[in-house]
Each structure stands twice: as structure tokens, then as C-alpha cells.
GROMACS .gro file of C-alpha atoms in nm:
model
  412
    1UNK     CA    1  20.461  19.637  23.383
    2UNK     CA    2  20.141  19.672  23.151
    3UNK     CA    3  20.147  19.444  22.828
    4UNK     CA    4  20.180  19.811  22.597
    5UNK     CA    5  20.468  19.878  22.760
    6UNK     CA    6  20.661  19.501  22.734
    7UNK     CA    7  20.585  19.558  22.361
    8UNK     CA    8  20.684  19.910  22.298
    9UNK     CA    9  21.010  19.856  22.523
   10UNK     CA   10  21.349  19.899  22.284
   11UNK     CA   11  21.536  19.587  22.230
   12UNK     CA   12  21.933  19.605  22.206
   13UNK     CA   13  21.987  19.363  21.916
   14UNK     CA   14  22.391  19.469  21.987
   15UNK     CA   15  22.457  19.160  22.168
   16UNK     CA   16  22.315  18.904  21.954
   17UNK     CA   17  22.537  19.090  21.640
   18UNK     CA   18  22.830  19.079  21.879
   19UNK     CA   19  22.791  18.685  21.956
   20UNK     CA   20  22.707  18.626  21.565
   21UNK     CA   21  23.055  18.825  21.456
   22UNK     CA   22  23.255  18.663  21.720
   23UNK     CA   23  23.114  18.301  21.623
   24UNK     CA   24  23.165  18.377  21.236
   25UNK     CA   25  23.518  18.495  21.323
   26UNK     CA   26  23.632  18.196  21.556
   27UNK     CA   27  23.459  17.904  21.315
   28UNK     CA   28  23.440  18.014  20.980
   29UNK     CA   29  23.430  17.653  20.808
   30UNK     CA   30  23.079  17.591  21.107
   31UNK     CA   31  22.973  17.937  20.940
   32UNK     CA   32  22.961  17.795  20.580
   33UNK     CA   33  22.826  17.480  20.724
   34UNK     CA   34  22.500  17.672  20.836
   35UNK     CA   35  22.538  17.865  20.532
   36UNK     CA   36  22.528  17.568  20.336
   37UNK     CA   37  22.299  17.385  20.457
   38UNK     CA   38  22.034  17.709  20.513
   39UNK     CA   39  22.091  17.741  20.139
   40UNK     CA   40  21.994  17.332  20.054
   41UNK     CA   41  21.713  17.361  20.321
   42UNK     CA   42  21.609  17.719  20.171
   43UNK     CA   43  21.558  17.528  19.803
   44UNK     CA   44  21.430  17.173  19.950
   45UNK     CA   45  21.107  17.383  20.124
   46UNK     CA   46  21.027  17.568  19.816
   47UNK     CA   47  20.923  17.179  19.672
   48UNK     CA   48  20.958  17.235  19.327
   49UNK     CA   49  20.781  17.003  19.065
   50UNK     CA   50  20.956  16.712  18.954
   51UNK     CA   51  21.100  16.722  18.616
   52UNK     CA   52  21.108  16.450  18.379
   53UNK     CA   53  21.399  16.212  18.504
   54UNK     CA   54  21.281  16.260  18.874
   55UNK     CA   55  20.924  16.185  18.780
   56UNK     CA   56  21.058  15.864  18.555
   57UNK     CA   57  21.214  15.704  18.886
   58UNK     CA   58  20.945  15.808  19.105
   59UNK     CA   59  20.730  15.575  18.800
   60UNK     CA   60  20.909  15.260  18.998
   61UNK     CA   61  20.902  15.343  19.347
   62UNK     CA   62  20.524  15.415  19.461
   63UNK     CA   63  20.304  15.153  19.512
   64UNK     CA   64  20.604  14.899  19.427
   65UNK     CA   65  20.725  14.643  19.737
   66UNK     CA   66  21.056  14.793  19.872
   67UNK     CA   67  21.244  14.527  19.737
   68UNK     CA   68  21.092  14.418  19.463
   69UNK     CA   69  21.399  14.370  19.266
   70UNK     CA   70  21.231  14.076  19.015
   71UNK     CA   71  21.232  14.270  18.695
   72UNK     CA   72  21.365  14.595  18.501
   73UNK     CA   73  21.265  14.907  18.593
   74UNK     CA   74  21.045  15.119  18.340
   75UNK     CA   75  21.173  15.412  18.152
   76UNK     CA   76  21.482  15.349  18.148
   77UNK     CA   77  21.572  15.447  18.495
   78UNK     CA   78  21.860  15.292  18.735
   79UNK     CA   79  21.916  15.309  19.111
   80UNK     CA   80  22.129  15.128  19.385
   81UNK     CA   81  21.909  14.842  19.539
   82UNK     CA   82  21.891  14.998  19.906
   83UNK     CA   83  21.807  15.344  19.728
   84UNK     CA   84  21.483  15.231  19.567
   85UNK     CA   85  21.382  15.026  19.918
   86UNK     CA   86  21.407  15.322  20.129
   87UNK     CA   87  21.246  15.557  19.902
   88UNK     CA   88  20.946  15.315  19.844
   89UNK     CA   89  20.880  15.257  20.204
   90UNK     CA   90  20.913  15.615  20.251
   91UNK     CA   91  20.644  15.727  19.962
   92UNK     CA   92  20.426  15.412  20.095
   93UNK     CA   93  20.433  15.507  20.419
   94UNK     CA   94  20.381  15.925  20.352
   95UNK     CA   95  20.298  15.963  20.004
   96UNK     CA   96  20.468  16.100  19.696
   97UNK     CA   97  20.444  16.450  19.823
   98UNK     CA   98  20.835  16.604  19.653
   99UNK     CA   99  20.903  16.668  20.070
  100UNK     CA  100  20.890  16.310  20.151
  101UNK     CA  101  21.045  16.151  19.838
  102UNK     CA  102  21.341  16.437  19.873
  103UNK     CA  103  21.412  16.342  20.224
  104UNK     CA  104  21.683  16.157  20.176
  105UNK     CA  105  21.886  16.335  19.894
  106UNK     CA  106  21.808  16.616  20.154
  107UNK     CA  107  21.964  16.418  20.466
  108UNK     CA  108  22.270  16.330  20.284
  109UNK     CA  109  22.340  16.656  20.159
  110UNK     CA  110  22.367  16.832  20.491
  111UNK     CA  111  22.538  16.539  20.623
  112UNK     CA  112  22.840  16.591  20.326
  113UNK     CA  113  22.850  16.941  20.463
  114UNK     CA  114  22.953  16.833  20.828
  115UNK     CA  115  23.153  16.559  20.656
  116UNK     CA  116  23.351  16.808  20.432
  117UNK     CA  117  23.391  16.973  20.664
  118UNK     CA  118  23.615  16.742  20.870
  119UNK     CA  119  23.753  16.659  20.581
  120UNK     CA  120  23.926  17.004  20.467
  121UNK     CA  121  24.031  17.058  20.848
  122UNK     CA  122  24.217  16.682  20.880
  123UNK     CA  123  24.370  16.746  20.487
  124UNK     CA  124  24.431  17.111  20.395
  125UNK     CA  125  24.551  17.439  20.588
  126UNK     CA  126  24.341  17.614  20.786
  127UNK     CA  127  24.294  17.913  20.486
  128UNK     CA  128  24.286  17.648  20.228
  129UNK     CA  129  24.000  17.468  20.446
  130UNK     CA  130  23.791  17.767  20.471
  131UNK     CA  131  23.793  17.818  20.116
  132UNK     CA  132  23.743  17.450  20.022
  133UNK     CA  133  23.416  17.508  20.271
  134UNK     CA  134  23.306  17.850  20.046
  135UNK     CA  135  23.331  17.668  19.736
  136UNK     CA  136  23.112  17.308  19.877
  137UNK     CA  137  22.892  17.541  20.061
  138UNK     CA  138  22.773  17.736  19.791
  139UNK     CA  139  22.809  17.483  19.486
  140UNK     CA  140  22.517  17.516  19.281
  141UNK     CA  141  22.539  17.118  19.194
  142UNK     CA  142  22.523  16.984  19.495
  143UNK     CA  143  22.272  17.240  19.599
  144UNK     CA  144  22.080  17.084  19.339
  145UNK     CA  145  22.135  16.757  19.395
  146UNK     CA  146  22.072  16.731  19.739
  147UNK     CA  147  21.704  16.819  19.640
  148UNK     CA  148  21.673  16.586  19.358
  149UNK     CA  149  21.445  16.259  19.363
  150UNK     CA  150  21.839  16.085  19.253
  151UNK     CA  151  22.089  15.890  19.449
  152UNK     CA  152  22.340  16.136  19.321
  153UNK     CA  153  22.380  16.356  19.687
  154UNK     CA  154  22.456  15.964  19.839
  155UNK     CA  155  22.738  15.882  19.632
  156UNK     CA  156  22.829  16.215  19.775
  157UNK     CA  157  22.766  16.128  20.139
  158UNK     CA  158  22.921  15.798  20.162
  159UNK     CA  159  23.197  15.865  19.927
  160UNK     CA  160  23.313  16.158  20.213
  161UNK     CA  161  23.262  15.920  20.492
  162UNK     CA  162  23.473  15.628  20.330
  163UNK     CA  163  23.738  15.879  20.226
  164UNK     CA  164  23.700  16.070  20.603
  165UNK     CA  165  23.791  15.701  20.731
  166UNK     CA  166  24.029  15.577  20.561
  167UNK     CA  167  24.259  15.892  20.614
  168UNK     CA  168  24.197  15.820  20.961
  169UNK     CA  169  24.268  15.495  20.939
  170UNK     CA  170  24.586  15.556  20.748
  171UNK     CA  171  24.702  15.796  21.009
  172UNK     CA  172  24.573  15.764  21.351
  173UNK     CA  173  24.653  15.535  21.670
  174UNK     CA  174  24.430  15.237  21.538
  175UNK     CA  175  24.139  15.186  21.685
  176UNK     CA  176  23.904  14.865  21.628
  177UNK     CA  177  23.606  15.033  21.617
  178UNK     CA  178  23.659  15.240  21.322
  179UNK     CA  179  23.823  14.946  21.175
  180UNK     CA  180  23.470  14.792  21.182
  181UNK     CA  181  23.341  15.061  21.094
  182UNK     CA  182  23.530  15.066  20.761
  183UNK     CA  183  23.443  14.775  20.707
  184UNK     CA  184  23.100  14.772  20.734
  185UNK     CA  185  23.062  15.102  20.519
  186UNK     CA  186  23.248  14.936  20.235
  187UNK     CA  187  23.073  14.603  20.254
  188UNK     CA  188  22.688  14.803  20.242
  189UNK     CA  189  22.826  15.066  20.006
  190UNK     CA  190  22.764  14.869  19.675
  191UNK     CA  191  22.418  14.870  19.754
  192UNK     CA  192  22.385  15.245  19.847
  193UNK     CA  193  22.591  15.364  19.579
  194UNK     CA  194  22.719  15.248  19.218
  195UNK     CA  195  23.047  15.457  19.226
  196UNK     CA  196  23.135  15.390  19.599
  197UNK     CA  197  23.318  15.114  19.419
  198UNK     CA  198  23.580  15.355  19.274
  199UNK     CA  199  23.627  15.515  19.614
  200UNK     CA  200  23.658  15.196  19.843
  201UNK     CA  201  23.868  15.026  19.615
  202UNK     CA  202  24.088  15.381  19.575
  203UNK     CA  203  24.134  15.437  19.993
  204UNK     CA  204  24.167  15.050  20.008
  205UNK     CA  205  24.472  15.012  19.758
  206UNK     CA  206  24.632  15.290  19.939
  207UNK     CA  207  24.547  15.200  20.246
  208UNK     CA  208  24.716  14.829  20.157
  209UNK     CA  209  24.965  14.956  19.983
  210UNK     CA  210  25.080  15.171  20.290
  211UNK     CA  211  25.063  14.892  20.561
  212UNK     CA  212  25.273  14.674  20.305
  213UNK     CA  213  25.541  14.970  20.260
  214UNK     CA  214  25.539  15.032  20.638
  215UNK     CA  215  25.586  14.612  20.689
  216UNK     CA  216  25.222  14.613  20.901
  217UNK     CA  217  25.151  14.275  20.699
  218UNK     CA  218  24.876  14.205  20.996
  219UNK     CA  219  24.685  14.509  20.927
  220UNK     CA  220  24.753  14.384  20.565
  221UNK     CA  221  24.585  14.055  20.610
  222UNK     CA  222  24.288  14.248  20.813
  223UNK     CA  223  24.221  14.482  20.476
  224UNK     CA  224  24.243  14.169  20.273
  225UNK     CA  225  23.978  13.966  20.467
  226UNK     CA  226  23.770  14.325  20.425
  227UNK     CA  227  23.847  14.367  20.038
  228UNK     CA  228  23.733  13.979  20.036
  229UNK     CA  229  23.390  14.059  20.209
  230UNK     CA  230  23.302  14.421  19.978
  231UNK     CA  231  23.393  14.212  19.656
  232UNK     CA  232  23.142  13.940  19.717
  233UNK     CA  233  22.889  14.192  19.804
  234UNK     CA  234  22.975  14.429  19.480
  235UNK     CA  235  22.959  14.105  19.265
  236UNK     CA  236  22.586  14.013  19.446
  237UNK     CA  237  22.492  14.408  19.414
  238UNK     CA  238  22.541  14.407  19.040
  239UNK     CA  239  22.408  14.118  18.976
  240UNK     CA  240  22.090  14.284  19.144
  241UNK     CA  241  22.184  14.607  19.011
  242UNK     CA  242  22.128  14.425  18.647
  243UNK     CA  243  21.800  14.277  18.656
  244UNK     CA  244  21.723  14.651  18.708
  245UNK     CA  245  21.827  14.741  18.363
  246UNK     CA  246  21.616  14.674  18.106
  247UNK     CA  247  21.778  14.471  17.759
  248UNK     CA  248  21.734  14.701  17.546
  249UNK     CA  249  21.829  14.994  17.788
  250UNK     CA  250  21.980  15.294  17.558
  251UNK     CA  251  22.150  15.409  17.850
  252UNK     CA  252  22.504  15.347  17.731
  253UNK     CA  253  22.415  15.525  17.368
  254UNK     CA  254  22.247  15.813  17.637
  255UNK     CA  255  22.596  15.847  17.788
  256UNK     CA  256  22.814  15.765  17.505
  257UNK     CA  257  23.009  16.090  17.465
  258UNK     CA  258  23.095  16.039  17.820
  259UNK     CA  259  23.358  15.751  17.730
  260UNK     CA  260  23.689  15.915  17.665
  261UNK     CA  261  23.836  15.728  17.370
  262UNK     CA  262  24.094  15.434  17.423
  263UNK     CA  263  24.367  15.407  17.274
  264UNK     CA  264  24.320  15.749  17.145
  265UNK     CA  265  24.449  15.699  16.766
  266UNK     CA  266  24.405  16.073  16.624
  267UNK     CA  267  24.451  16.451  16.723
  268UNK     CA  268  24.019  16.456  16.763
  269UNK     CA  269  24.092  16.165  16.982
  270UNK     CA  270  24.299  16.361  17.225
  271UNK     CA  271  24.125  16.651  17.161
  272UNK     CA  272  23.814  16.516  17.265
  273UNK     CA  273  23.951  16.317  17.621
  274UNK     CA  274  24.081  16.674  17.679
  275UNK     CA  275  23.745  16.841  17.644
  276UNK     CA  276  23.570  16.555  17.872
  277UNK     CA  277  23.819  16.651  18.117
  278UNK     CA  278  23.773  16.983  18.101
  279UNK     CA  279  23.420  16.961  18.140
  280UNK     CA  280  23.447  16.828  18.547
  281UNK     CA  281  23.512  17.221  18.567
  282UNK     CA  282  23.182  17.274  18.395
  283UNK     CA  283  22.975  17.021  18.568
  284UNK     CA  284  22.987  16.904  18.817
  285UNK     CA  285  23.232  17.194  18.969
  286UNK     CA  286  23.033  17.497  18.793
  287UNK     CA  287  23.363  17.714  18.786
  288UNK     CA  288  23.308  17.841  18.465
  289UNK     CA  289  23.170  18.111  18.346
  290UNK     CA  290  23.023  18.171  17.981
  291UNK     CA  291  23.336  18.431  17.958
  292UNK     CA  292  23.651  18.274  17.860
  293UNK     CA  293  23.561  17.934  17.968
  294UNK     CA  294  23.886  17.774  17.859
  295UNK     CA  295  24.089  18.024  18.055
  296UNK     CA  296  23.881  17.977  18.413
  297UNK     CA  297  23.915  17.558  18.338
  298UNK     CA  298  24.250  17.579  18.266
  299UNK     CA  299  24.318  17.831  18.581
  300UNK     CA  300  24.112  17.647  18.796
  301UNK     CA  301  24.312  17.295  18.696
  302UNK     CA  302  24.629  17.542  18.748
  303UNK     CA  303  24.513  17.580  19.097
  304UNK     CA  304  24.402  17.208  19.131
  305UNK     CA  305  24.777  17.077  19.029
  306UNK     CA  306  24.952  17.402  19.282
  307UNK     CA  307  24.738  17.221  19.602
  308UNK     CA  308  24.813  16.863  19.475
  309UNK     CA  309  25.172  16.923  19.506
  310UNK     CA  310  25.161  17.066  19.853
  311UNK     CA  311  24.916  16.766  19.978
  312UNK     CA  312  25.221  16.544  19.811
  313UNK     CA  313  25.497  16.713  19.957
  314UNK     CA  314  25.319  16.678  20.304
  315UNK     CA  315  25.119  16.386  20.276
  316UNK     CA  316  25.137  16.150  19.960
  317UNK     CA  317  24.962  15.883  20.067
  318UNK     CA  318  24.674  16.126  20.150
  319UNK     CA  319  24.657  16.274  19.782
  320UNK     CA  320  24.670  15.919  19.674
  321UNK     CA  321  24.304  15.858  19.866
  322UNK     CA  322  24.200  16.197  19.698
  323UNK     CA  323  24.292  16.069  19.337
  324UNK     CA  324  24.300  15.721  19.310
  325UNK     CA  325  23.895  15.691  19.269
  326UNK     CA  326  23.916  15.946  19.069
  327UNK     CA  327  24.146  15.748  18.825
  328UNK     CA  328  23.950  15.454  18.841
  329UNK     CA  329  23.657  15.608  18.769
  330UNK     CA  330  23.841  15.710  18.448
  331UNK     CA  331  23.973  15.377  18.380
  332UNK     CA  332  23.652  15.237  18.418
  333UNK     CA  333  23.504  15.545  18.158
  334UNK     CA  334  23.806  15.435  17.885
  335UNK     CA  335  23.648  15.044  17.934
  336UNK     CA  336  23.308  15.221  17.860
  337UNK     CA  337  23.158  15.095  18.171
  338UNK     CA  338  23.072  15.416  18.338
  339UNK     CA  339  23.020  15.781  18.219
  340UNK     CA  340  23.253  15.992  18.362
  341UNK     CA  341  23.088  16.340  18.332
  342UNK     CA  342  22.806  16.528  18.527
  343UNK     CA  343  22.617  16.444  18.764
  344UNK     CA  344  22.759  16.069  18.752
  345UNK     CA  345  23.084  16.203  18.909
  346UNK     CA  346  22.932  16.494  19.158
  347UNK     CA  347  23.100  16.226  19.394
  348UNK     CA  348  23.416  16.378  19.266
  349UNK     CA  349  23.368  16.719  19.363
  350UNK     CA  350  23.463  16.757  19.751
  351UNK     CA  351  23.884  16.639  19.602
  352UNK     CA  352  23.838  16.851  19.318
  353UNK     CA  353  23.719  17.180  19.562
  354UNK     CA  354  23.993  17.097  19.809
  355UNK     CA  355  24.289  17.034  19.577
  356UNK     CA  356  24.182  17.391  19.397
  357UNK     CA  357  24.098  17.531  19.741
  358UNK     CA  358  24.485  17.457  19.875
  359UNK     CA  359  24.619  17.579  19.508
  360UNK     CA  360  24.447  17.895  19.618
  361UNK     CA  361  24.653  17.891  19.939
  362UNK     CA  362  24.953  17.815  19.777
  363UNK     CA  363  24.915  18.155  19.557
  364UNK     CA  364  24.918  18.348  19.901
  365UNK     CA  365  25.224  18.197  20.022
  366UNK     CA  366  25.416  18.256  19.711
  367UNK     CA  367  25.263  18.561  19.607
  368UNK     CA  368  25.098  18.706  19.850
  369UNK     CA  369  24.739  18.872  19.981
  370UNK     CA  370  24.671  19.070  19.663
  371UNK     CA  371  24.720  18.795  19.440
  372UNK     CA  372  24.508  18.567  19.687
  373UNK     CA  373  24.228  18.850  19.676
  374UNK     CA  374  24.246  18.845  19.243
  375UNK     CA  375  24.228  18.449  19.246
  376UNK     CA  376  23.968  18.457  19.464
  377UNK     CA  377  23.776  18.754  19.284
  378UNK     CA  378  23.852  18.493  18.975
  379UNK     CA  379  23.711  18.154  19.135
  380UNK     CA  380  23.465  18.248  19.365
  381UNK     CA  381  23.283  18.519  19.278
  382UNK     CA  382  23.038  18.358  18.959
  383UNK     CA  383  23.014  17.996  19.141
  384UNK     CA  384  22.891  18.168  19.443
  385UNK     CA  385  22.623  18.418  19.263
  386UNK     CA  386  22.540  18.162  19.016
  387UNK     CA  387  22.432  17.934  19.331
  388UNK     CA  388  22.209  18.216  19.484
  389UNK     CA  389  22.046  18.286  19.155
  390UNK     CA  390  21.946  17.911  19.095
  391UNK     CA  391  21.802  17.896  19.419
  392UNK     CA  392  21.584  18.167  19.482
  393UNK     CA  393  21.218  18.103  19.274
  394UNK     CA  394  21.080  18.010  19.057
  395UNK     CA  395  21.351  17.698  19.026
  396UNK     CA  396  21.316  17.617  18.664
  397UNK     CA  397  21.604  17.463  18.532
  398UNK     CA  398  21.725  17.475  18.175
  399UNK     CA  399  21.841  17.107  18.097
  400UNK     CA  400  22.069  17.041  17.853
  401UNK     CA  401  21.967  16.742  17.629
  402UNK     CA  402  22.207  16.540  17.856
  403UNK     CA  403  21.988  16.614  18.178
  404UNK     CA  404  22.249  16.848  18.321
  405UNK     CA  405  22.239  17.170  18.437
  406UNK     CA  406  22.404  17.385  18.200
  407UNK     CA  407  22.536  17.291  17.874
  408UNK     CA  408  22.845  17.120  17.779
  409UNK     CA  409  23.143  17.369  17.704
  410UNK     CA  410  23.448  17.154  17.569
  411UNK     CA  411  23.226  16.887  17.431
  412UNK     CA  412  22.933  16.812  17.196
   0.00000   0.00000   0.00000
């Protein structure tokens, strides 16, 4: 055969469309997975510029030791311990090119796409867990933030793989390795992550409290010994963690409408815990729309109550890991010890998407495909487009003056 005629010859592209259709139909949540991750890999290689905040923390990592941990960092900036180390050997090692300081933002956002993955399979029904996967897949936050010079996309990472764990561990046959592996996640995490704390101490008070209930006072003593271990390395972390901050750090005027009032004494008081609440829909979630934003919130927490009550019926212990860091994390807020808005709680946002994600599934068991295909219409449709729009160039961002990504809707 002559080389014209290998290059003129037709090609049937019908087979490779068959196998595509057949895998898309057979493994949906793997489909969003690529999706997902073509979509964070699609923005990553377009290396945007870094914008202010990035370029403020980048200020402290090159040409700095990789744990050089003696003084306060300049501009203001915070990051876990292990964070800063890996980032400045990386930049010393290949330069401060956006590809190489992105890395691993980048890593540990496709990672929380496998792990989410797992995670909506083990927890929801199998049409809640595809659209838990739609809504993670195509979130325009943690898009974002998986390409952002931040620690923000590990908080998201190792809060799935604690959570992905300790349902595992509250469940299946035990198994020593994973113990240890439990273990050792939640004894590194304060270093990794500042609001791993909410989620290891969440899974670990249910975990406790569910081995005392079920009289496993061994398996007790073992979580104990393990709680033991991750508070003396929280309490060393912070102290770390604080020579960081500067003493005269503005960062807790920065974030001080993020502190939900306590005791609230007045109708604004309410009023405005309500409106920090209703924000999570806002950002980190991205649900809402500028059209009727208190109706989508107040739909989507609709939805988010409909799937907590099905995860209680079947599995309360399970909703419990879902929600208890996420009611620390607003304890901790009412204290005024950390901001619980944003990008601060994008941590938050794989419970969030699969509590809504089974509400929509409860909707088409008790009402059926059409009113499935309207809710869906209703909570998928702008969050999805809105994600495609931010990431195709150029990537400019409008800020709002808190550094997120759109402005505040039930707040000032």
C-alpha cells in the first residue's frame, strides 16, 4: 500500500463512539470524574497570572528554607506548616513558574474527584451519587481552587479522605491497616490543613460515640490513644501555625463579618447568622443565581434537609460524620476563632453537594421523573454553565473586596 493511499483511506470513527456511549452509560460517576478533572486540567494549563493574594504567599515561599518557620510571614498571609515546605522546595527546586507552584492545589483537586467519588457511591443512591458527581464535577469553586497558589483544594483532599475512612471504619469488617491509616492521616493532618481539625474531631466523636453505644470499649480505648496522639500534634501545629501570624495581623477584622453573632440578642442578630448561612449556597456551593437568590438558597437547603433525612433514616451515624464538622466549624465561627464563609469552608462542599444531591433523589421517588427533570433544570443548569464560562479565557476574575469569587448575597 503506497503512503497516499494509508492517508486518504476512510476511517470508521463508529466504534470508538460506540465504546465512548457504552462507557458513559455503564459508569456515569468515572464519566464526570474525567469530566472533572479535564475541566481543572483544561484551566491549570492555561497558567493564568497570579492575583494579589496568590502573589502575597508566593512573597514567603521562594528563596525561603522549607521550614523556616522562625518568624511571621509578610503581608499578612497564613498557611499550614507542611504547605509552605512543600511549595518552597518545589519553587526552589523548579522555579516560580504558576505550573510548578500550582502543582499541588492541582494534585489534590483531581484526587477529591476520585475521592468523591467513592464517597457518593459508599453514602447515597446510585441516582443521588451521579448527581452529587455533576454538581463536584463541574463546581466552579473548586475548579478554581484547585488552580490557586492556596491550601484551600487540601483541606478539600484530606477532609474527603478522613471522612472516606472513617465511614469505613464505622462500617466495615475492621481491618488494622486502615486503622493505621486513620491514624496517621489525623495525626499529620494539623499540619496539612487548619480545618482538618473540625473534620477529625467530627468522624472521631462519632466514630467513639458509636463503639461506646455498640459496647466495643476496646476499639474505644484504640480511638482514645489516637485522639491522644492528633491533640498533641494540633496543640504543636498551632503553636507553629502562630509564629506565622504576624501581631498585628488584621486578619480577624479581614474576616470579621464571617463570625455569626453569639448569643444573638436582636432580630439583626438572627437576621444576620441567617444570611451567613445562607451564603454557603453562594460561596462556596455557587447555586445561586443573580435571579431570585433567596428562592434557589432556600430550595437548595429544601433539598439539603429532604437527603439528610433519608441518610438518617438509613444511616444516622453516617449523616452524623457528614455534619458534625460542619457544626464545629460553626461553633468554632460563634467563638470567633475561624471564619466560616468562602473559601475557608470549600472543605464543606462535597456534604453539602451530596445531602442536596440525595434531596434531589428523594423528589423522584415522591414525585416522580418530571418533577426530578424541573429540580434539576432548577439546580443544575446555572452552576454548570457558570463553571464553563469561568473557565474558558481569558480567566479574569472579579473579586469581591473579601477575595471571593462573586459577591456576597445575604450579607454585607
Amino acid at each position: 500500500m503506497t503512503i497516499p493511499n494509508v492517508f486518504s483511506r476512510q476511517i470508521d470513527l463508529s466504534p470508538y463512539f460506540r465504546r465512548l456511549v457504552e462507557f458513559v452509560a455503564r459508569r456515569p460517576p468515572w464519566t464526570c470524574v474525567w469530566l472533572g478533572a479535564a475541566l481543572r486540567v483544561w484551566v491549570y494549563l492555561q497558567g493564568r497570572h497570579y492575583w494579589m493574594d496568590e502573589a502575597s504567599l508566593l512573597g514567603n515561599l521562594k528563596g525561603k528554607a522549607p521550614f523556616d518557620f522562625a518568624g511571621p510571614l509578610t503581608s499578612d498571609q497564613l498557611a499550614p506548616p507542611a504547605f509552605l515546605a512543600v511549595e518552597r522546595l518545589l519553587i526552589g527546586l523548579f522555579g516560580a513558574s504558576p505550573y510548578v507552584a500550582r502543582a499541588v492545589p492541582l494534585a489534590c483537586g483531581l484526587a477529591s474527584l476520585v475521592l468523591f467519588r467513592r464517597l457518593a457511591e459508599r453514602l447515597l443512591t446510585p441516582t443521588a451519587a451521579i448527581m452529587a458527581m455533576v454538581l463536584f464535577a463541574f463546581s466552579d469553586d473548586l475548579t478554581y481552587y484547585s488552580n490557586e497558589l492556596k491550601p484551600y483544594s487540601v483541606d478539600l483532599a484530606l477532609g474527603l479522605a478522613v471522612t472516606l475512612l472513617s465511614l469505613a471504619e464505622l462500617r466495615d469488617p475492621p481491618d488494622a491497616r486502615r486503622r493505621l491509616g486513620l491514624a496517621a492521616l489525623a495525626v499529620a493532618s494539623p499540619w496539612l490543613s487548619f480545618p482538618s481539625a473540625f473534620v477529625v474531631a467530627g468522624c472521631g466523636l462519632t466514630l467513639a460515640v458509636a463503639r461506646l453505644r455498640s459496647g466495643r470499649r476496646g476499639d474505644a480505648a484504640r480511638l482514645a490513644a489516637t485522639a491522644a496522639a492528633w491533640g498533641a500534634s494540633l496543640l504543636l501545629a498551632h503553636r507553629v501555625s502562630s509564629q506565622l501570624l504576624g501581631p498585628g495581623t488584621t486578619m480577624y477584622v479581614f474576616w470579621n463579618f464571617a463570625f455569626p453573632p453569639f448569643p444573638p440578642t436582636s432580630v439583626d442578630d438572627l437576621a444576620r447568622a441567617a444570611g451567613l448561612l445562607l451564603e454557603t449556597f453562594v460561596t462556596p456551593l455557587n447555586l445561586v443565581p443573580n435571579l431570585l437568590p433567596y428562592a434557589f438558597a432556600l430550595f437548595a437547603a429544601f433539598l439539603g434537609a429532604l437527603g439528610a433525612g433519608r441518610i438518617a433514616r438509613k444511616d444516622p451515624a453516617a449523616l452524623a460524620i457528614l455534619l458534625a464538622p460542619a457544626a464545629l466549624a460553626l461553633g468554632a465561627a460563634a467563638a470567633r476563632r475561624y471564619p466560616f464563609h468562602g473559601r475557608l469552608i470549600l472543605w464543606l462542599a462535597p456534604a453539602f453537594f451530596a445531602l442536596i444531591a440525595q434531596g434531589l433523589a428523594e423528589v423522584r421517588w415522591r414525585r416522580g421523573r418530571a418533577w426530578l427533570a424541573f429540580c434539576l433544570v432548577l439546580m443544575l443548569t446555572y452552576p454548570v454553565l457558570d463553571a464553563l464560562h469561568q473557565a474558558a479565557p481569558p480567566l479574569a476574575r472579579d473579586f469581591n473586596p473579601h477575595g471571593d469569587l462573586r459577591r456576597n448575597r445575604f450579607i454585607e
